[in-house]
N, CA and C of each residue as an Amber inpcrd file, in Angstrom:
protein
   420
  88.5530000  67.3790000 128.5010000  89.4030000  68.3960000 127.9000000
  90.4740000  67.7020000 127.0650000  90.6820000  68.1740000 125.8560000
  91.6920000  67.6390000 124.9500000  92.9260000  68.5390000 124.9940000
  94.0620000  67.9960000 124.5540000  95.2870000  68.7940000 124.5310000
  96.2320000  68.2510000 123.4680000  97.1740000  69.1030000 123.0870000
  98.2280000  68.7070000 122.1620000  99.4360000  69.6020000 122.3860000
 100.5850000  69.1310000 121.9260000 101.8240000  69.8880000 122.0610000
 102.7530000  69.5130000 120.9180000 103.4210000  70.5080000 120.3560000
 104.3890000  70.2890000 119.2830000 105.6550000  71.0590000 119.6450000
 106.8070000  70.4180000 119.4440000 108.1020000  71.0660000 119.6810000
 108.9290000  71.0100000 118.4100000 109.8010000  72.0090000 118.2680000
 110.6590000  72.0660000 117.0750000 111.9590000  72.7270000 117.4690000
 113.0840000  72.1560000 117.0320000 114.3810000  72.8090000 117.1860000
 114.5040000  73.8160000 116.0460000 114.8990000  75.0430000 116.3800000
 115.0290000  76.0980000 115.3730000 116.4570000  76.6410000 115.3720000
 116.9140000  77.1680000 114.2140000 118.3110000  77.5740000 114.0510000
 118.6150000  78.9990000 114.4980000 118.4100000  79.2610000 115.7900000
 118.7380000  80.5770000 116.3430000 118.8300000  80.4500000 117.8590000
 119.4980000  81.3970000 118.4790000 119.6280000  81.3840000 119.9410000
 118.2640000  81.6080000 120.5880000 118.1020000  81.1480000 121.8270000
 116.8260000  81.3910000 122.5130000 116.4460000  82.8740000 122.5590000
 117.4140000  83.7480000 122.7810000 117.1020000  85.1820000 122.8260000
 116.6340000  85.7010000 121.4670000 117.2760000  85.2510000 120.3990000
 116.8730000  85.6690000 119.0570000 115.4520000  85.1980000 118.7630000
 115.1680000  83.9450000 119.1120000 113.8320000  83.3970000 118.8770000
 112.8020000  84.1820000 119.6880000 113.0810000  84.3990000 120.9600000
 112.1420000  85.1180000 121.8270000 111.9350000  86.5460000 121.3290000
 113.0010000  87.1920000 120.8480000 112.8570000  88.5560000 120.3170000
 111.9110000  88.5860000 119.1270000 111.8460000  87.4980000 118.3630000
 110.9450000  87.4320000 117.2190000 109.5220000  87.0720000 117.6310000
 109.3570000  86.0630000 118.4800000 108.0140000  85.5410000 118.7630000
 107.4390000  85.9700000 120.0980000 108.2500000  86.5630000 120.9720000
 107.8110000  86.8500000 122.3400000 106.8430000  87.9940000 122.5000000
 106.7420000  88.8500000 121.4970000 105.7550000  89.9200000 121.5770000
 104.3710000  89.3630000 121.2860000 103.4070000  89.6730000 122.1190000
 102.0720000  89.0890000 121.9590000 101.4390000  89.4920000 120.6300000
 101.8810000  90.5990000 120.0600000 101.3220000  91.0830000 118.7980000
 102.2080000  90.7160000 117.6000000 103.1650000  89.7730000 117.7730000
 104.1890000  89.4990000 116.7620000 103.8490000  88.3750000 115.7820000
 102.6790000  87.7590000 115.8700000 102.3880000  86.6160000 114.9960000
 102.6020000  86.8960000 113.5070000 102.1910000  88.0500000 112.9650000
 102.4090000  88.2840000 111.5330000 103.8870000  88.2920000 111.1250000
 104.7900000  88.4560000 112.0810000 106.2220000  88.4770000 111.7740000
 106.7660000  87.1000000 111.4150000 106.0280000  86.0400000 111.7980000
 106.5660000  84.6980000 111.5520000 105.5180000  83.6380000 111.1960000
 104.2480000  83.9580000 111.3270000 103.1970000  82.9600000 111.1120000
 102.3420000  83.3580000 109.9040000 102.5470000  82.7170000 108.7410000
 101.7940000  83.1010000 107.5440000 100.2760000  83.0010000 107.7070000
  99.7960000  82.1200000 108.5830000  98.3550000  81.9680000 108.7840000
  97.7250000  83.2200000 109.3920000  98.5410000  84.0640000 110.0110000
  98.0340000  85.2960000 110.6420000  98.7480000  86.4990000 110.0280000
  98.2070000  87.0340000 108.9100000  98.8500000  88.1900000 108.2830000
  98.5370000  89.5200000 108.9640000  97.5650000  89.5270000 109.8880000
  97.1660000  90.7980000 110.5130000  96.8850000  90.6060000 112.0000000
  97.4700000  91.4890000 112.8210000  97.2340000  91.4800000 114.2650000
  97.0930000  92.9150000 114.7430000  96.0260000  93.1710000 115.4890000
  95.7820000  94.4980000 116.0390000  95.7380000  94.3960000 117.5580000
  96.6430000  95.1050000 118.2570000  96.6080000  95.0560000 119.7150000
  95.4490000  95.8810000 120.2630000  94.7990000  95.3610000 121.2930000
  93.6980000  96.0350000 121.9720000  93.9520000  95.9990000 123.4730000
  93.2320000  96.8220000 124.2090000  93.3100000  96.8450000 125.6750000
  94.7550000  96.9190000 126.1720000  95.5120000  97.8470000 125.6020000
  96.8840000  98.0510000 126.0460000  97.8010000  96.8940000 125.7090000
  97.4650000  96.1090000 124.6920000  98.2960000  94.9900000 124.2790000
  97.9520000  93.6780000 124.9440000  96.9650000  93.6600000 125.8180000
  96.5910000  92.4160000 126.5200000  95.6400000  91.5590000 125.6940000
  95.0740000  92.1370000 124.6450000  94.1910000  91.4090000 123.7390000
  94.6970000  91.6600000 122.3170000  94.6330000  90.6110000 121.4810000
  94.9890000  90.7970000 120.0760000  93.8240000  90.3460000 119.2020000
  93.5730000  91.1510000 118.1700000  92.5260000  90.8280000 117.1820000
  93.2500000  90.4100000 115.9210000  93.1260000  89.1360000 115.5790000
  93.8430000  88.5600000 114.4550000  92.9040000  88.3300000 113.2880000
  93.4840000  88.3090000 112.0950000  92.7420000  87.8850000 110.9110000
  93.5760000  86.8470000 110.1930000  92.9010000  85.7890000 109.7360000
  93.5880000  84.7870000 108.9330000  93.4430000  85.1650000 107.4540000
  94.0800000  84.4200000 106.5320000  94.0100000  84.7990000 105.1120000
  92.5930000  84.8490000 104.5440000  91.6620000  84.0990000 105.1440000
  90.2710000  84.1360000 104.6810000  89.4990000  85.3180000 105.2600000
  90.1370000  86.1160000 106.1130000  89.4890000  87.2680000 106.7120000
  88.7180000  86.9590000 107.9790000  88.7980000  85.7000000 108.4490000
  88.1070000  85.3390000 109.6920000  88.8230000  85.9790000 110.8740000
  88.0490000  86.4090000 111.8660000  88.5860000  87.1030000 113.0310000
  88.7950000  86.1210000 114.1830000  89.9480000  86.2650000 114.8310000
  90.2830000  85.4910000 116.0270000  90.6800000  86.5090000 117.0830000
  90.0570000  86.4300000 118.2500000  90.3920000  87.3560000 119.3360000
  90.9370000  86.5440000 120.4990000  92.1230000  86.9510000 120.9700000
  92.8130000  86.2260000 122.0360000  93.2420000  87.1770000 123.1330000
  93.2260000  86.6660000 124.3770000  93.6410000  87.4550000 125.5390000
  94.8970000  86.8510000 126.1490000  95.8810000  87.6790000 126.4160000
  97.0960000  87.2640000 127.1090000  96.7400000  86.9430000 128.5570000
  97.0680000  85.7400000 129.0240000  96.7220000  85.3540000 130.4000000
  97.9500000  85.1450000 131.2750000  99.1240000  84.9960000 130.6580000
 100.3600000  84.8500000 131.4230000 101.5170000  85.2420000 130.5180000
 102.5090000  85.9340000 131.0830000 103.6740000  86.3400000 130.3080000
 104.8850000  86.3180000 131.2240000 105.9650000  85.6640000 130.7800000
 107.1860000  85.6170000 131.5760000 108.3800000  85.8530000 130.6570000
 108.8880000  87.0640000 130.6830000 110.0270000  87.4620000 129.8470000
 111.2750000  86.6490000 130.1940000 111.5510000  86.4830000 131.4830000
 112.7570000  85.7930000 131.9290000 112.7810000  84.3360000 131.4850000
 111.6460000  83.6610000 131.6300000 111.5680000  82.2450000 131.2510000
 111.1400000  82.0470000 129.7960000 110.8980000  83.1370000 129.0830000
 110.5670000  83.1350000 127.6540000 109.3380000  82.2740000 127.3400000
 108.1970000  82.6480000 127.9070000 106.9380000  81.9980000 127.5320000
 105.7660000  82.9180000 127.7970000 104.6790000  82.6710000 127.0500000
 103.4170000  83.3440000 127.3270000 102.2700000  82.3910000 127.0330000
 101.1400000  82.6590000 127.6900000  99.9230000  81.8750000 127.4940000
  98.7940000  82.8200000 127.1150000  97.8780000  82.2840000 126.3260000
  96.7440000  83.0920000 125.8750000  95.4960000  82.2270000 125.7830000
  94.3510000  82.8910000 125.8700000  93.0520000  82.2240000 125.7420000
  92.3490000  82.7740000 124.5110000  91.6550000  81.8980000 123.7960000
  90.8410000  82.3500000 122.6740000  89.4970000  82.8210000 123.2130000
  89.1340000  84.0460000 122.8540000  87.8430000  84.6080000 123.2270000
  86.8260000  84.4330000 122.1070000  87.3010000  84.4790000 120.8590000
  86.4200000  84.3400000 119.6930000  87.2550000  83.7730000 118.5550000
  86.7170000  82.7430000 117.8760000  87.4340000  82.1480000 116.7440000
  86.5050000  81.2180000 115.9730000  86.8600000  80.9320000 114.7200000
  86.0480000  80.0210000 113.9110000  86.4040000  78.5490000 114.1480000
  86.9270000  78.2240000 115.3250000  87.3390000  76.8600000 115.6320000
  86.2800000  76.1610000 116.4850000  86.1260000  74.8410000 116.3530000
  85.0960000  74.1060000 117.1010000  85.5430000  73.7320000 118.5150000
  85.9480000  74.7520000 119.2930000  86.4060000  74.5240000 120.6670000
  85.9170000  75.6410000 121.5740000  85.9340000  75.3680000 122.8680000
  85.7770000  76.4100000 123.8820000  86.7740000  76.1000000 124.9930000
  86.9920000  77.0570000 125.8670000  87.9410000  76.8700000 126.9620000
  89.3750000  76.7090000 126.5000000  89.7110000  77.2750000 125.3430000
  91.0380000  77.1200000 124.7520000  92.0650000  77.9840000 125.4720000
  93.1590000  77.3660000 125.9280000  94.3120000  78.0830000 126.4830000
  95.5590000  77.4550000 125.8850000  96.4610000  78.2970000 125.4060000
  97.6720000  77.8180000 124.7440000  98.8960000  78.5280000 125.3050000
 100.0500000  77.8480000 125.2100000 101.3120000  78.4130000 125.6840000
 102.3820000  78.2170000 124.6210000 103.1680000  79.2610000 124.4110000
 104.3600000  79.2010000 123.5550000 105.5680000  79.4140000 124.4540000
 106.5350000  78.4760000 124.3630000 107.7470000  78.5370000 125.1890000
 108.9850000  78.4150000 124.3090000 110.0370000  79.1250000 124.6940000
 111.3410000  78.9860000 124.0540000 112.2960000  78.4210000 125.1010000
 112.8930000  77.2680000 124.7750000 113.8230000  76.5990000 125.6880000
 115.2410000  76.6790000 125.1400000 116.1890000  76.8910000 126.0400000
 117.5980000  76.7980000 125.6800000 117.9740000  75.3210000 125.5670000
 118.9520000  75.0330000 124.7210000 119.5060000  73.6900000 124.5840000
 120.8550000  73.7060000 125.3130000 121.0180000  72.9100000 126.3760000
 122.2620000  72.9400000 127.1440000 123.5010000  72.7600000 126.2530000
 124.4550000  73.6480000 126.4310000 125.7010000  73.5750000 125.6920000
 125.6460000  74.1570000 124.2880000 124.4890000  74.6960000 123.8840000
 124.3430000  75.2670000 122.5400000 123.7520000  76.6660000 122.6580000
 124.3400000  77.6140000 121.9350000 123.7490000  78.9530000 121.9240000
 123.2970000  79.3470000 120.5170000 123.3630000  78.3820000 119.5700000
 122.9940000  78.6670000 118.1900000 121.6510000  78.0460000 117.7910000
 121.0350000  77.3190000 118.7070000 119.7350000  76.7020000 118.4420000
 118.8590000  76.8380000 119.6850000 117.5670000  76.6320000 119.4950000
 116.6220000  76.6710000 120.6140000 115.4990000  75.6830000 120.3010000
 114.7710000  75.2990000 121.3380000 113.5800000  74.4850000 121.1530000
 112.3680000  75.3650000 121.4320000 111.4120000  75.3230000 120.5330000
 110.1670000  76.0660000 120.7260000 109.0590000  75.0410000 120.9060000
 108.2770000  75.2280000 121.9580000 107.1580000  74.3350000 122.2530000
 105.8720000  75.1510000 122.2160000 104.8930000  74.6340000 121.4910000
 103.5800000  75.2770000 121.3940000 102.5670000  74.2280000 121.8300000
 101.8490000  74.5110000 122.8850000 100.9060000  73.5370000 123.4280000
  99.5720000  74.2130000 123.7100000  98.5260000  73.3930000 123.7780000
  97.2110000  73.9330000 124.0710000  96.3010000  72.8850000 124.6670000
  95.2850000  73.3750000 125.3730000  94.2250000  72.5020000 125.8900000
  92.9010000  73.1910000 125.6020000  91.8690000  72.3730000 125.3730000
  90.6110000  72.9290000 124.8870000  89.5290000  71.8750000 125.0050000
  88.2960000  72.3430000 124.9670000  87.1370000  71.4630000 124.9640000
  86.5320000  71.4540000 123.5630000  86.3290000  70.2730000 122.9780000
  85.6710000  70.2220000 121.6720000  84.2520000  70.7870000 121.7630000
  83.8270000  71.4500000 120.7200000  82.4920000  72.0330000 120.6440000
  81.9020000  71.6270000 119.2920000  80.9970000  70.6610000 119.3000000
  80.4460000  70.0870000 118.0700000  81.5240000  69.4390000 117.2140000
  82.5100000  68.8220000 117.8700000  83.5830000  68.0910000 117.2060000
  84.0810000  67.0330000 118.1800000  84.8560000  66.0820000 117.6770000
  85.4280000  65.0550000 118.5580000  86.7790000  65.5250000 119.0940000
  87.2290000  64.8700000 120.1590000  88.5700000  65.1560000 120.6780000
  89.6100000  65.0060000 119.5680000  89.5370000  63.8970000 118.8260000
  90.5210000  63.6460000 117.7680000  90.5090000  64.7440000 116.7180000
  89.3390000  65.2240000 116.3470000  89.2550000  66.2790000 115.3270000
  89.9440000  67.5600000 115.7800000  89.7000000  67.9740000 117.0190000
  90.3080000  69.2310000 117.4700000  91.7920000  69.0540000 117.7940000
  92.1670000  67.8860000 118.2860000  93.5960000  67.6190000 118.5080000
  94.3240000  67.6520000 117.1660000  93.7770000  67.0110000 116.1460000
  94.3890000  67.0320000 114.8130000  94.4740000  68.4580000 114.2740000
  93.4040000  69.2400000 114.4530000  93.3850000  70.6200000 113.9830000
  94.5300000  71.4280000 114.5910000  94.6210000  71.4290000 115.9280000
  95.6300000  72.2760000 116.5740000  97.0310000  71.6990000 116.4810000
  97.1730000  70.3830000 116.4040000  98.4940000  69.8130000 116.1570000
  99.0030000  70.3100000 114.8090000  98.1210000  70.3550000 113.8160000
  98.4960000  70.8740000 112.4980000  98.8380000  72.3500000 112.5300000
  98.0410000  73.1410000 113.2460000  98.3080000  74.5740000 113.3620000
  99.6740000  74.8020000 114.0050000  99.9340000  74.1110000 115.1100000
 101.2090000  74.2880000 115.8190000 102.3790000  73.8080000 114.9630000
 102.2370000  72.6370000 114.3340000 103.3050000  72.0780000 113.5040000
 103.6120000  73.0120000 112.3360000 102.5670000  73.4480000 111.6160000
 102.7770000  74.3470000 110.4870000 103.3700000  75.6820000 110.9380000
 102.9200000  76.1720000 112.0890000 103.4530000  77.4230000 112.6170000
 104.9220000  77.3150000 112.9760000 105.3100000  76.2250000 113.6170000
 106.7180000  76.0590000 113.9910000 107.5860000  75.7810000 112.7640000
 107.0310000  75.1180000 111.7520000 107.7770000  74.9670000 110.4870000
 108.0050000  76.3300000 109.8510000 106.9960000  77.2030000 109.8600000
 107.1360000  78.5520000 109.3170000 108.1610000  79.3510000 110.1090000
 108.1610000  79.1910000 111.4370000 109.1520000  79.8720000 112.2720000
 110.5500000  79.3980000 111.9020000 110.7350000  78.0940000 111.7340000
 112.0350000  77.5420000 111.3530000 112.5010000  78.1710000 110.0360000
 111.6130000  78.2510000 109.0420000 111.9720000  78.8380000 107.7490000
 112.3580000  80.3090000 107.8890000 111.5960000  81.0550000 108.6990000
 111.8990000  82.4770000 108.9180000 113.2770000  82.6420000 109.5350000
 113.5910000  81.8390000 110.5390000 114.8730000  81.9480000 111.2290000
 116.0250000  81.4650000 110.3530000 115.7930000  80.4270000 109.5530000
 116.8420000  79.8960000 108.6730000 117.1990000  80.9080000 107.5880000
 116.2330000  81.7370000 107.2010000 116.4740000  82.7340000 106.1450000
 117.1350000  83.9940000 106.6790000 117.1510000  84.1450000 108.0010000
 117.6900000  85.3870000 108.6020000 119.2080000  85.4290000 108.5430000
């Protein structure tokens, strides 16, 4: 099983960040790679589309409002992996209420790809996503 994790300090309080990204159906609000999200099964599943129109279906597997994190599994996607589970967390920075750390991590099994290829793929997705989040929050 391969894994990767990316963290980024963002210019907003942990509560502000969580209010933006903590909804399981909120990806289009901050992630340009996902312009469309449709909640299914009472919000426990999301059907996403990327700019190329490819469909990604994910299931919420853990959610903790108090600790500001959620985990999800990919059920269907155009990625060369299986067994994918990812977590997004918002951490407070001790002594600061104007910034937060966001961590996006995942573990997965390569499927017709090498560990390095899928680690590079998702490291890029997480890095680009957190850069987009930083830009969204900086513009607010």
